[in-house]
Coordinates of C-alpha atoms and ligand atoms in Angstrom, one line a residue:
M1 CA 18.9 -40.2 -32.3
S2 CA 17.1 -42.1 -35.1
T3 CA 15.5 -44.6 -32.6
C4 CA 14.2 -41.5 -30.8
K5 CA 12.7 -40.4 -34.1
A6 CA 11.0 -43.8 -34.6
N7 CA 9.7 -43.7 -31.1
F8 CA 8.0 -40.4 -32.0
I9 CA 6.7 -41.4 -35.4
F10 CA 5.0 -44.6 -34.5
P11 CA 2.6 -43.1 -32.0
V12 CA 1.8 -40.3 -34.5
L13 CA 1.0 -42.9 -37.2
F14 CA -1.0 -44.8 -34.8
V15 CA -3.1 -41.7 -33.9
V16 CA -3.6 -40.8 -37.6
F17 CA -4.8 -44.2 -38.7
G18 CA -6.6 -44.7 -35.4
A19 CA -8.6 -41.5 -36.0
A20 CA -9.3 -42.6 -39.6
L21 CA -10.6 -46.0 -38.4
G22 CA -12.5 -44.2 -35.7
F23 CA -14.4 -42.2 -38.4
L24 CA -15.0 -45.3 -40.4
G25 CA -16.2 -47.2 -37.4
N26 CA -18.8 -44.6 -36.8
A27 CA -21.3 -46.3 -39.1
D28 CA -24.7 -46.5 -37.5
T29 CA -26.2 -50.0 -37.4
F30 CA -29.5 -49.1 -35.7
R31 CA -32.5 -50.4 -37.6
R32 CA -36.2 -50.1 -37.3
K33 CA -38.9 -52.3 -38.9
V34 CA -41.0 -50.0 -40.9
S35 CA -44.6 -50.5 -41.9
V36 CA -47.2 -48.2 -43.5
E37 CA -51.0 -48.1 -43.2
L38 CA -53.6 -45.7 -44.5
N39 CA -56.4 -44.3 -42.2
P40 CA -55.8 -46.6 -39.2
G41 CA -59.0 -48.0 -37.8
L42 CA -61.3 -46.2 -40.3
K43 CA -64.2 -48.5 -41.2
P44 CA -67.1 -47.9 -43.6
P45 CA -69.6 -46.3 -43.6
L46 CA -67.3 -43.6 -42.2
A47 CA -65.1 -42.2 -44.9
L48 CA -62.7 -39.3 -45.4
P49 CA -63.1 -37.0 -48.4
P50 CA -61.6 -38.9 -51.3
E51 CA -58.5 -36.7 -51.7
V52 CA -57.5 -36.6 -48.1
G53 CA -55.9 -39.3 -45.9
L54 CA -54.0 -40.1 -42.8
V55 CA -50.9 -42.1 -43.4
H56 CA -49.4 -43.9 -40.4
V57 CA -45.8 -45.1 -40.5
R58 CA -44.7 -47.3 -37.7
G59 CA -40.9 -47.6 -37.1
L60 CA -40.5 -50.5 -34.6
G61 CA -37.3 -50.6 -32.6
L62 CA -36.2 -53.1 -30.0
N63 CA -37.9 -51.5 -27.1
D64 CA -39.4 -48.3 -28.6
T65 CA -41.6 -47.2 -31.5
L66 CA -41.4 -44.1 -33.6
H67 CA -44.8 -43.2 -35.1
F68 CA -45.0 -40.8 -38.1
L69 CA -48.4 -39.5 -39.1
L70 CA -48.9 -37.6 -42.4
C71 CA -52.2 -35.9 -43.1
N72 CA -53.4 -33.6 -45.8
Y73 CA -56.8 -32.7 -44.1
G74 CA -56.2 -29.0 -43.9
A75 CA -52.6 -27.8 -44.2
P76 CA -50.3 -30.8 -44.8
A77 CA -48.7 -31.9 -41.6
L78 CA -46.3 -34.5 -40.3
L79 CA -46.6 -35.6 -36.7
L80 CA -43.8 -37.5 -35.0
V81 CA -44.5 -39.4 -31.8
H82 CA -41.8 -41.4 -30.0
T83 CA -42.9 -44.0 -27.4
N84 CA -40.9 -46.3 -25.1
S85 CA -43.1 -49.3 -25.9
T86 CA -43.2 -51.7 -28.8
E87 CA -47.0 -52.0 -28.4
S88 CA -48.1 -48.4 -28.7
E89 CA -51.0 -47.8 -31.0
V90 CA -52.5 -44.8 -32.9
Q91 CA -56.1 -44.4 -31.9
V92 CA -58.4 -42.1 -33.9
D93 CA -61.9 -41.2 -32.8
W94 CA -63.0 -41.1 -36.4
P95 CA -66.6 -39.7 -36.0
A96 CA -65.2 -36.8 -34.0
F97 CA -62.1 -36.4 -36.2
L98 CA -64.3 -36.2 -39.3
N99 CA -66.7 -33.7 -37.7
R100 CA -64.3 -31.3 -36.1
S101 CA -60.9 -31.7 -34.6
L102 CA -60.5 -31.1 -31.0
P103 CA -57.6 -32.2 -28.7
G104 CA -57.8 -35.9 -27.9
R105 CA -59.5 -37.0 -31.1
L106 CA -56.2 -38.6 -32.1
R107 CA -54.0 -40.2 -29.5
V108 CA -51.1 -42.6 -29.2
E109 CA -51.9 -45.2 -26.5
P110 CA -50.8 -45.9 -23.9
Q111 CA -50.3 -42.2 -23.3
S112 CA -47.8 -42.9 -20.5
S113 CA -45.4 -44.5 -23.1
V114 CA -45.2 -41.2 -25.1
K115 CA -41.8 -39.7 -24.6
Y116 CA -41.8 -37.0 -27.3
S117 CA -44.0 -35.5 -29.9
S118 CA -43.7 -32.7 -32.4
A119 CA -45.3 -31.7 -35.7
L120 CA -44.3 -29.9 -38.8
V121 CA -47.0 -28.1 -40.8
F122 CA -46.5 -26.5 -44.2
T123 CA -48.8 -23.4 -44.1
R124 CA -48.1 -21.0 -47.0
V125 CA -46.3 -20.4 -50.2
W126 CA -45.3 -16.7 -50.5
E127 CA -44.6 -15.0 -53.8
Y128 CA -43.0 -11.6 -54.2
D129 CA -41.8 -9.5 -57.0
D130 CA -38.1 -9.1 -56.3
V131 CA -37.5 -5.9 -58.2
N132 CA -34.5 -5.0 -56.1
N133 CA -33.1 -8.4 -56.5
T134 CA -32.3 -9.0 -52.8
A135 CA -33.9 -12.5 -52.7
D136 CA -34.8 -11.6 -49.1
P137 CA -38.5 -11.4 -48.1
Q138 CA -37.5 -9.4 -45.0
Q139 CA -35.9 -6.6 -47.1
T140 CA -38.8 -6.5 -49.5
A141 CA -41.6 -4.0 -49.3
E142 CA -44.9 -5.5 -48.3
S143 CA -46.5 -4.1 -51.4
A144 CA -44.3 -6.4 -53.5
F145 CA -46.0 -9.5 -52.0
Y146 CA -48.8 -11.3 -53.7
P147 CA -51.5 -12.9 -51.7
P148 CA -50.0 -16.1 -50.4
Y149 CA -51.1 -19.6 -51.4
E150 CA -52.8 -21.0 -48.3
L151 CA -52.0 -24.7 -48.3
Q152 CA -55.0 -25.4 -46.0
N153 CA -57.2 -24.7 -49.0
F154 CA -55.4 -26.9 -51.5
I155 CA -57.1 -29.7 -53.3
W156 CA -55.0 -32.8 -53.4
S157 CA -54.6 -35.7 -55.7
R158 CA -55.8 -39.1 -54.4
L159 CA -53.5 -40.5 -51.8
N160 CA -54.1 -44.0 -52.9
A161 CA -52.4 -43.6 -56.2
T162 CA -49.2 -42.3 -54.7
F163 CA -48.7 -44.7 -51.8
N164 CA -45.7 -47.0 -52.1
Q165 CA -45.6 -49.8 -49.6
S166 CA -42.3 -51.2 -50.6
D167 CA -40.0 -48.2 -50.3
H168 CA -42.1 -46.4 -47.6
T169 CA -42.8 -43.3 -49.6
V170 CA -46.0 -41.3 -50.0
T171 CA -46.3 -38.5 -52.6
L172 CA -48.9 -35.8 -52.2
C173 CA -49.6 -33.3 -54.9
G174 CA -52.0 -30.4 -54.7
G175 CA -53.0 -27.0 -55.9
E176 CA -55.7 -24.5 -56.2
K177 CA -58.0 -23.5 -59.0
T178 CA -56.8 -19.9 -59.4
E179 CA -55.4 -18.7 -62.7
S180 CA -51.8 -18.5 -61.6
F181 CA -51.9 -22.0 -60.1
L182 CA -53.9 -23.6 -62.8
N183 CA -50.9 -25.4 -64.3
G184 CA -49.1 -25.6 -61.0
T185 CA -48.6 -28.3 -58.4
L186 CA -47.1 -28.3 -55.0
C187 CA -45.9 -31.8 -54.1
L188 CA -44.6 -33.3 -50.8
Q189 CA -42.8 -36.6 -50.9
F190 CA -42.5 -38.3 -47.6
S191 CA -40.0 -41.1 -46.9
A192 CA -39.4 -43.2 -43.9
F193 CA -36.2 -45.2 -43.4
E194 CA -35.2 -48.5 -41.8
S195 CA -31.5 -47.7 -41.4
E196 CA -28.8 -45.2 -42.1
D197 CA -28.2 -44.2 -45.7
R198 CA -28.7 -41.2 -48.0
D199 CA -30.9 -40.5 -51.0
K200 CA -29.4 -40.5 -54.5
P201 CA -30.9 -37.2 -55.6
W202 CA -29.2 -34.1 -54.3
P203 CA -29.0 -32.8 -51.6
S204 CA -28.4 -36.4 -50.5
L205 CA -29.0 -35.8 -46.8
L206 CA -27.7 -38.4 -44.4
H207 CA -30.7 -40.1 -42.8
N208 CA -31.1 -42.8 -40.2
A209 CA -33.8 -45.0 -38.7
N210 CA -34.9 -42.2 -36.4
S211 CA -35.6 -39.8 -39.2
S212 CA -37.9 -39.2 -42.1
Q213 CA -37.6 -37.0 -45.1
L214 CA -39.9 -34.5 -46.8
R215 CA -39.0 -33.3 -50.3
V216 CA -41.2 -30.3 -51.4
W217 CA -41.4 -29.0 -54.9
L218 CA -43.3 -26.2 -56.6
D219 CA -43.8 -27.0 -60.3
G220 CA -45.3 -25.0 -63.1
V221 CA -46.8 -22.1 -61.2
T222 CA -47.4 -19.1 -63.4
P223 CA -45.4 -16.3 -61.8
R224 CA -47.5 -13.2 -61.0
G225 CA -44.6 -10.8 -61.3
N226 CA -41.7 -10.4 -63.8
D227 CA -39.1 -11.1 -61.1
S228 CA -41.1 -13.5 -58.9
R229 CA -39.4 -15.4 -56.2
F230 CA -41.0 -17.8 -53.7
A231 CA -40.7 -18.6 -50.0
L232 CA -42.2 -21.6 -48.1
E233 CA -43.6 -21.0 -44.7
F234 CA -43.8 -23.8 -42.2
Q235 CA -44.6 -24.1 -38.5
T236 CA -43.7 -26.6 -35.8
V237 CA -46.0 -27.5 -33.0
G238 CA -44.6 -29.1 -29.9
E239 CA -45.4 -29.8 -26.3
S240 CA -44.9 -27.2 -23.7
G241 CA -41.6 -27.4 -21.8
F242 CA -39.6 -27.4 -25.0
E243 CA -37.7 -24.7 -26.7
G244 CA -36.3 -24.3 -30.2
R245 CA -33.4 -22.7 -32.0
V246 CA -31.9 -22.8 -35.5
D247 CA -28.2 -23.7 -35.7
V248 CA -26.0 -23.5 -38.7
H249 CA -23.1 -25.8 -38.9
S250 CA -20.2 -25.7 -41.4
S251 CA -18.4 -28.7 -43.0
I252 CA -15.3 -29.0 -45.1
D253 CA -16.8 -31.8 -47.1
D254 CA -19.3 -31.1 -49.9
E255 CA -19.0 -34.5 -51.6
Y256 CA -22.7 -35.4 -51.3
T257 CA -24.1 -31.9 -51.9
P258 CA -21.7 -30.2 -54.3
S259 CA -20.8 -26.6 -53.3
I260 CA -22.8 -26.7 -50.1
F261 CA -20.7 -26.5 -47.0
K262 CA -23.4 -25.8 -44.5
V263 CA -26.2 -27.6 -42.7
S264 CA -29.1 -25.9 -40.8
Q265 CA -31.0 -27.5 -38.1
W266 CA -34.0 -26.4 -36.2
V267 CA -33.6 -28.3 -32.9
S268 CA -36.0 -28.8 -30.1
F269 CA -34.7 -29.3 -26.5
P270 CA -36.4 -29.4 -23.1
V271 CA -36.2 -26.3 -20.9
N272 CA -33.7 -26.6 -18.1
Q273 CA -32.3 -29.9 -19.5
S274 CA -29.5 -30.6 -21.9
G275 CA -29.7 -32.7 -25.1
V276 CA -31.7 -32.4 -28.3
W277 CA -34.9 -34.4 -28.6
G278 CA -36.1 -33.6 -32.1
Y279 CA -35.1 -31.7 -35.2
N280 CA -35.8 -30.5 -38.7
Q281 CA -32.5 -30.5 -40.7
W282 CA -31.8 -29.2 -44.1
K283 CA -29.0 -27.9 -46.3
P284 CA -29.4 -24.3 -47.5
V285 CA -29.9 -25.3 -51.1
A286 CA -32.8 -25.7 -53.5
Y287 CA -32.8 -27.1 -57.0
R288 CA -34.4 -25.5 -60.1
K289 CA -34.9 -28.8 -62.0
A290 CA -36.4 -32.1 -61.1
E291 CA -33.1 -33.8 -62.0
P292 CA -30.6 -31.2 -61.1
V293 CA -27.2 -30.6 -62.4
F294 CA -24.7 -28.3 -60.7
E295 CA -26.0 -25.1 -62.4
D296 CA -29.5 -25.7 -61.1
A297 CA -28.6 -25.3 -57.5
T298 CA -29.7 -22.1 -55.8
P299 CA -29.0 -21.1 -52.2
C300 CA -31.8 -20.6 -49.8
K301 CA -32.1 -18.7 -46.6
H302 CA -34.2 -19.1 -43.5
S303 CA -35.9 -16.3 -41.6
R304 CA -35.8 -15.9 -37.8
L305 CA -38.0 -18.2 -35.7
V306 CA -41.2 -16.4 -34.7
S307 CA -43.7 -17.4 -32.1
V308 CA -47.2 -18.1 -33.4
N309 CA -50.2 -18.0 -31.2
Q310 CA -52.7 -19.9 -33.2
I311 CA -52.6 -23.6 -33.9
P312 CA -52.3 -24.2 -37.6
Q313 CA -55.3 -25.3 -39.7
S314 CA -54.4 -29.0 -39.8
R315 CA -56.9 -31.6 -38.6
L316 CA -54.2 -33.9 -37.5
V317 CA -52.4 -31.3 -35.4
Q318 CA -55.6 -29.9 -33.9
A319 CA -56.7 -33.4 -33.0
Y320 CA -53.5 -34.3 -31.3
F321 CA -52.1 -31.2 -29.5
T322 CA -53.8 -29.4 -26.6
N323 CA -54.0 -25.6 -26.2
D324 CA -50.8 -25.2 -24.3
S325 CA -48.6 -26.4 -27.2
Q326 CA -45.7 -24.3 -28.4
I327 CA -46.0 -23.0 -32.0
H328 CA -43.2 -21.4 -34.0
G329 CA -42.9 -20.5 -37.6
L330 CA -40.2 -19.9 -40.2
N331 CA -39.8 -19.0 -43.9
I332 CA -37.4 -20.6 -46.3
S333 CA -36.8 -18.3 -49.2
F334 CA -35.3 -19.5 -52.4
G335 CA -32.6 -17.6 -54.3
I336 CA -29.7 -15.3 -53.5
D337 CA -29.3 -11.6 -54.0
K338 CA -28.1 -10.5 -57.5
D339 CA -29.1 -13.9 -58.9
P340 CA -30.4 -13.1 -62.4
I341 CA -32.4 -16.3 -62.5
F342 CA -35.9 -16.0 -61.2
Y343 CA -38.6 -18.7 -60.7
S344 CA -39.9 -18.0 -64.3
A345 CA -36.7 -19.5 -65.8
T346 CA -37.5 -23.1 -65.0
K347 CA -40.9 -22.8 -63.1
Y348 CA -39.6 -25.3 -60.7
V349 CA -38.0 -25.3 -57.3
S350 CA -37.4 -28.2 -54.9
W351 CA -36.2 -28.3 -51.3
T352 CA -35.6 -31.2 -48.8
V353 CA -35.9 -31.4 -45.1
L354 CA -35.2 -34.2 -42.6
V355 CA -37.6 -34.6 -39.6
G356 CA -36.6 -36.8 -36.8
M357 CA -36.1 -37.4 -33.1
G358 CA -32.9 -37.4 -31.0
E359 CA -29.7 -35.8 -32.2
P360 CA -29.7 -34.9 -35.9
P361 CA -27.5 -37.0 -38.1
A362 CA -24.0 -35.5 -38.4
E363 CA -21.9 -35.9 -41.4
S364 CA -18.6 -37.6 -40.6
F365 CA -15.7 -37.6 -43.0
S366 CA -16.4 -39.8 -45.9
T367 CA -14.1 -42.7 -46.9
L368 CA -12.9 -40.7 -49.8
I369 CA -11.9 -37.8 -47.6
I370 CA -10.2 -40.1 -45.1
I371 CA -8.2 -41.7 -47.9
I372 CA -7.2 -38.2 -49.1
M373 CA -6.2 -37.2 -45.6
A374 CA -4.4 -40.5 -44.9
V375 CA -2.4 -40.1 -48.2
G376 CA -1.8 -36.4 -47.5
L377 CA -0.7 -36.9 -43.9
G378 CA 0.7 -40.4 -44.3
T379 CA 3.0 -39.8 -47.3
P380 CA 5.3 -37.3 -45.5
L381 CA 5.3 -39.6 -42.5
V382 CA 6.3 -42.6 -44.6
I383 CA 9.0 -40.5 -46.2
I384 CA 10.3 -39.4 -42.7
I385 CA 10.3 -43.0 -41.5
V386 CA 11.9 -44.4 -44.5
G387 CA 14.4 -41.6 -44.4
G388 CA 15.0 -42.3 -40.6
V389 CA 15.5 -46.0 -41.2
F390 CA 17.8 -45.3 -44.1
V391 CA 19.9 -42.9 -42.0
W392 CA 20.0 -45.5 -39.2
V393 CA 21.0 -48.4 -41.5
R394 CA 23.7 -46.1 -43.0
K395 CA 25.0 -45.3 -39.5
R396 CA 25.0 -49.0 -38.5
M397 CA 26.8 -49.9 -41.7
S398 CA 29.4 -47.1 -41.3
H399 CA 29.9 -48.2 -37.7
S400 CA 30.4 -51.8 -38.8
S401 CA 32.7 -50.7 -41.6
V402 CA 34.7 -48.9 -38.9
Y403 CA 35.0 -52.0 -36.7
E404 CA 35.4 -54.5 -39.5
P405 CA 39.0 -53.9 -40.3
I406 CA 40.0 -54.6 -36.7
N407 CA 38.7 -58.1 -37.1
Ligands
LIG501 C1 -33.5 -51.1 -25.2 O1 -32.9 -52.3 -25.6 C2 -31.5 -52.3 -25.6 C3 -31.0 -53.6 -26.2 O2 -31.8 -54.6 -25.9 C4 -30.9 -52.0 -24.2 O3 -29.5 -51.9 -24.3 C5 -31.5 -50.7 -23.7 O4 -31.1 -50.4 -22.4 C6 -33.0 -50.7 -23.8 N1 -33.4 -49.4 -23.4 C7 -34.4 -49.2 -22.6 C8 -34.8 -47.8 -22.4 O5 -35.0 -50.1 -22.0
LIG502 C1 -70.4 -32.4 -35.0 O1 -70.1 -31.4 -34.0 C2 -71.2 -30.6 -33.6 C3 -70.7 -29.6 -32.6 O2 -69.3 -29.3 -32.8 C4 -72.3 -31.4 -33.1 O3 -73.4 -30.6 -32.8 C5 -72.7 -32.5 -34.1 O4 -73.7 -33.3 -33.6 C6 -71.6 -33.3 -34.5 N1 -71.9 -34.2 -35.6 C7 -71.6 -35.5 -35.6 C8 -72.1 -36.3 -36.7 O5 -71.0 -36.0 -34.6
LIG503 C1 -42.0 -45.8 -20.3 O1 -42.0 -44.6 -19.6 C2 -42.9 -44.6 -18.5 C3 -43.0 -43.2 -18.0 O2 -41.8 -42.5 -18.0 C4 -42.4 -45.5 -17.5 O3 -43.4 -45.5 -16.4 C5 -42.4 -46.9 -18.1 O4 -41.9 -47.9 -17.2 C6 -41.6 -46.9 -19.3 N1 -41.7 -48.2 -20.0 C7 -40.7 -48.9 -20.4 C8 -41.0 -50.2 -21.1 O5 -39.5 -48.6 -20.3
LIG504 C1 -36.3 -1.4 -53.3 O1 -35.4 -0.6 -52.6 C2 -35.8 0.7 -52.3 C3 -34.6 1.5 -51.7 O2 -34.0 0.7 -50.8 C4 -37.0 0.6 -51.4 O3 -37.5 1.9 -51.0 C5 -38.1 -0.2 -52.0 O4 -39.2 -0.4 -51.1 C6 -37.6 -1.5 -52.4 N1 -38.6 -2.2 -53.2 C7 -39.1 -3.4 -52.8 C8 -40.2 -4.0 -53.7 O5 -38.7 -4.0 -51.9
LIG505 C1 -57.1 -47.7 -52.1 O1 -56.5 -48.9 -52.5 C2 -57.0 -50.1 -51.9 C3 -56.3 -51.3 -52.4 O2 -55.5 -51.0 -53.6 C4 -58.5 -50.2 -52.3 O3 -59.0 -51.4 -51.6 C5 -59.2 -49.0 -51.7 O4 -60.6 -49.0 -52.1 C6 -58.6 -47.7 -52.3 N1 -59.2 -46.6 -51.6 C7 -59.6 -45.5 -52.3 C8 -60.1 -44.4 -51.5 O5 -59.5 -45.4 -53.5
LIG506 C1 -42.3 -48.4 -55.2 O1 -41.0 -48.3 -54.9 C2 -40.2 -49.4 -55.5 C3 -38.8 -49.3 -55.0 O2 -38.3 -48.0 -55.0 C4 -40.3 -49.2 -57.0 O3 -39.6 -50.2 -57.6 C5 -41.7 -49.2 -57.5 O4 -41.8 -49.0 -58.8 C6 -42.5 -48.2 -56.7 N1 -43.9 -48.3 -57.1 C7 -44.7 -47.3 -57.5 C8 -46.1 -47.6 -57.7 O5 -44.2 -46.2 -57.6
LIG507 C1 -51.7 -23.6 -68.7 O1 -51.2 -24.5 -69.7 C2 -52.0 -24.4 -70.9 C3 -51.5 -25.4 -71.9 O2 -50.2 -25.7 -71.7 C4 -51.8 -23.0 -71.5 O3 -52.5 -22.8 -72.6 C5 -52.2 -21.9 -70.5 O4 -52.0 -20.6 -71.0 C6 -51.5 -22.1 -69.2 N1 -52.1 -21.2 -68.2 C7 -51.4 -20.4 -67.5 C8 -52.1 -19.5 -66.5 O5 -50.2 -20.3 -67.6
LIG508 C1 -32.4 -44.0 -32.5 O1 -33.2 -44.1 -31.4 C2 -32.9 -45.2 -30.6 C3 -33.9 -45.3 -29.5 O2 -34.0 -44.0 -28.8 C4 -31.5 -45.1 -30.1 O3 -31.2 -46.2 -29.3 C5 -30.6 -45.0 -31.2 O4 -29.3 -44.8 -30.8 C6 -31.0 -43.9 -32.1 N1 -30.1 -43.9 -33.3 C7 -29.6 -42.8 -33.9 C8 -28.8 -43.0 -35.1 O5 -29.8 -41.7 -33.4
LIG509 C1 -43.2 -7.1 -67.1 O1 -42.5 -7.3 -68.3 C2 -43.2 -6.9 -69.4 C3 -42.5 -7.2 -70.7 O2 -41.1 -7.2 -70.4 C4 -43.6 -5.4 -69.3 O3 -44.4 -5.0 -70.4 C5 -44.4 -5.2 -68.0 O4 -44.6 -3.8 -67.9 C6 -43.6 -5.7 -66.9 N1 -44.4 -5.6 -65.7 C7 -44.0 -5.0 -64.6 C8 -45.0 -5.0 -63.5 O5 -42.9 -4.5 -64.5
LIG510 C1 -36.7 -24.1 -15.3 O1 -35.9 -23.5 -14.2 C2 -36.5 -22.3 -13.7 C3 -35.5 -21.8 -12.6 O2 -34.7 -22.8 -12.2 C4 -37.8 -22.6 -13.1 O3 -38.4 -21.4 -12.6 C5 -38.7 -23.2 -14.2 O4 -40.0 -23.5 -13.7 C6 -38.1 -24.4 -14.9 N1 -38.9 -24.8 -16.0 C7 -39.3 -26.0 -16.3 C8 -40.1 -26.2 -17.5 O5 -38.9 -26.9 -15.6
LIG511 C1 -58.8 -24.5 -26.0 O1 -59.1 -23.2 -26.5 C2 -60.4 -23.1 -26.9 C3 -60.6 -21.7 -27.5 O2 -59.5 -20.9 -27.3 C4 -61.4 -23.4 -25.7 O3 -62.7 -23.3 -26.2 C5 -61.1 -24.8 -25.2 O4 -61.9 -25.0 -24.1 C6 -59.6 -25.0 -24.9 N1 -59.4 -26.4 -24.5 C7 -58.6 -26.7 -23.5 C8 -58.5 -28.2 -23.4 O5 -58.1 -25.9 -22.8
LIG512 C1 -43.0 -15.3 -43.9 O1 -42.9 -14.2 -44.7 C2 -44.1 -13.4 -44.9 C3 -43.7 -12.3 -45.9 O2 -42.6 -11.6 -45.4 C4 -44.5 -12.8 -43.5 O3 -45.7 -12.1 -43.7 C5 -44.7 -14.0 -42.6 O4 -45.1 -13.5 -41.3 C6 -43.5 -14.9 -42.5 N1 -43.8 -16.0 -41.7 C7 -43.0 -16.4 -40.7 C8 -43.4 -17.6 -40.0 O5 -41.9 -15.8 -40.4

């Protein structure tokens, strides 16, 4: 009977530790060689207005290239282009791009190597007086909204000063000269990655070599209402033949983003085909301080995807996409109903989104959780085994003690 128990236990143990090793073995080793350049191919006497720029990040794989283009000429936008060639190049028709953007002024050549492209554009910052404390723009009367801040009209700091070649980050800060925004800035920090890792600052999203990250923060804006809350509107522009949807996934592990058990992802997939080709992924949390502690986290909510029929006012997007592109928009609103803390308390809110191609990174169980699980599941098993062995040994000994006297 005890051997029967052992025969049962060992496969169970094998499965438990095998699964744990399987999770651990999931580590992604894919790497890209990342390089950054400003205004590719732009030569004097042509010049961009001093505060705008086009940042090109090339992520070179073994037999593919992932191009990221970040531009603040008009509304700030990030364009992602994936090619199946290691030799693909960004080509900008600068005289035309500077004059007026029309499709074809910016291309990735050879065009036959382009497998997927998609852009994310930050269009507006909405502010509303949340007198009913719902933290929900959709439940708020239109009269409670202030005129939105149109990001296409923002004046930006010089790109040059904020360009970090060594850690592949670019920080853009801008604002407008209205009274309420006089002391305010909206900043976007773009990061590209060579391999899988996560940022130290919360929400510590898991990224990989096929993703980039944008951290957005709104600092020092004078609220126009006593109970002002903000929402950020962004749009994505993609090729025709693709559809989008926003999924929300739950997790049991909040080790990297304390108290947040959800991840939202706006995925893009081809019509009539399975598989996700691109994504924007975020955790539904914003932070009220630049260096947040637990109390400074505030939930955020996304609105429904809406179809937009006008291409956003971004030079980059207008120069790349043709008329038949697909445009959708979404609002991220910061705060939760009955939350007594409004924007005025810290005059700061930050939110982070990952932008990438392929399947979005999925959190697997961390080593700590695996150890906890292994101890939690393993200890009773060890007790059962030890108990089983003990019973078996006792039986053998009692058997031998039965036979011994005969000798
Ligand atoms: C890319 O390179 C890898 C490794 O060299 C190879 O396994 C893979 O099939 C290649 N993919 C394509 C699309 O050529
Ligand atoms: C700019 O575009 C307009 C028409 O859109 C054209 O008339 C003009 O010549 C262009 N200027 C330059 C410098 O290319
Ligand atoms: C890239 O894709 C194009 C079109 O799908 C194909 O013709 C070409 O052979 C591919 N190139 C490589 C290097 O796989
Ligand atoms: C507050 O709630 C009342 C009752 O539901 C509604 O009539 C009013 O429009 C709301 N106010 C705002 C600013 O949303
Ligand atoms: C940006 O920095 C580079 C090198 O530091 C310099 O050569 C260039 O003139 C700067 N451009 C602008 C627009 O300030
Ligand atoms: C660029 O990034 C590196 C590594 O994170 C950092 O040490 C350096 O101070 C940064 N440079 C600037 C100008 O911010
Ligand atoms: C901006 O900051 C200055 C100095 O801190 C202050 O005097 C001024 O009142 C602020 N303006 C607004 C609109 O908050
Ligand atoms: C990134 O993209 C490359 C090329 O399509 C693919 O081989 C690799 O598996 C992807 N890595 C991840 C982590 O998605
Ligand atoms: C905002 O608060 C101030 C002081 O608490 C008050 O005087 C003012 O009437 C309030 N404004 C609105 C629009 O409620
Ligand atoms: C998807 O499939 C439907 C019916 O099978 C077809 O009418 C439609 O043209 C297809 N769309 C694309 C983009 O292939
Ligand atoms: C795009 O639309 C504009 C105006 O709606 C039109 O003038 C232009 O010819 C169109 N371009 C293409 C390539 O269809
Ligand atoms: C964002 O919210 C504002 C205010 O409710 C609304 O006017 C706008 O249409 C929304 N944008 C999107 C893309 O849903």
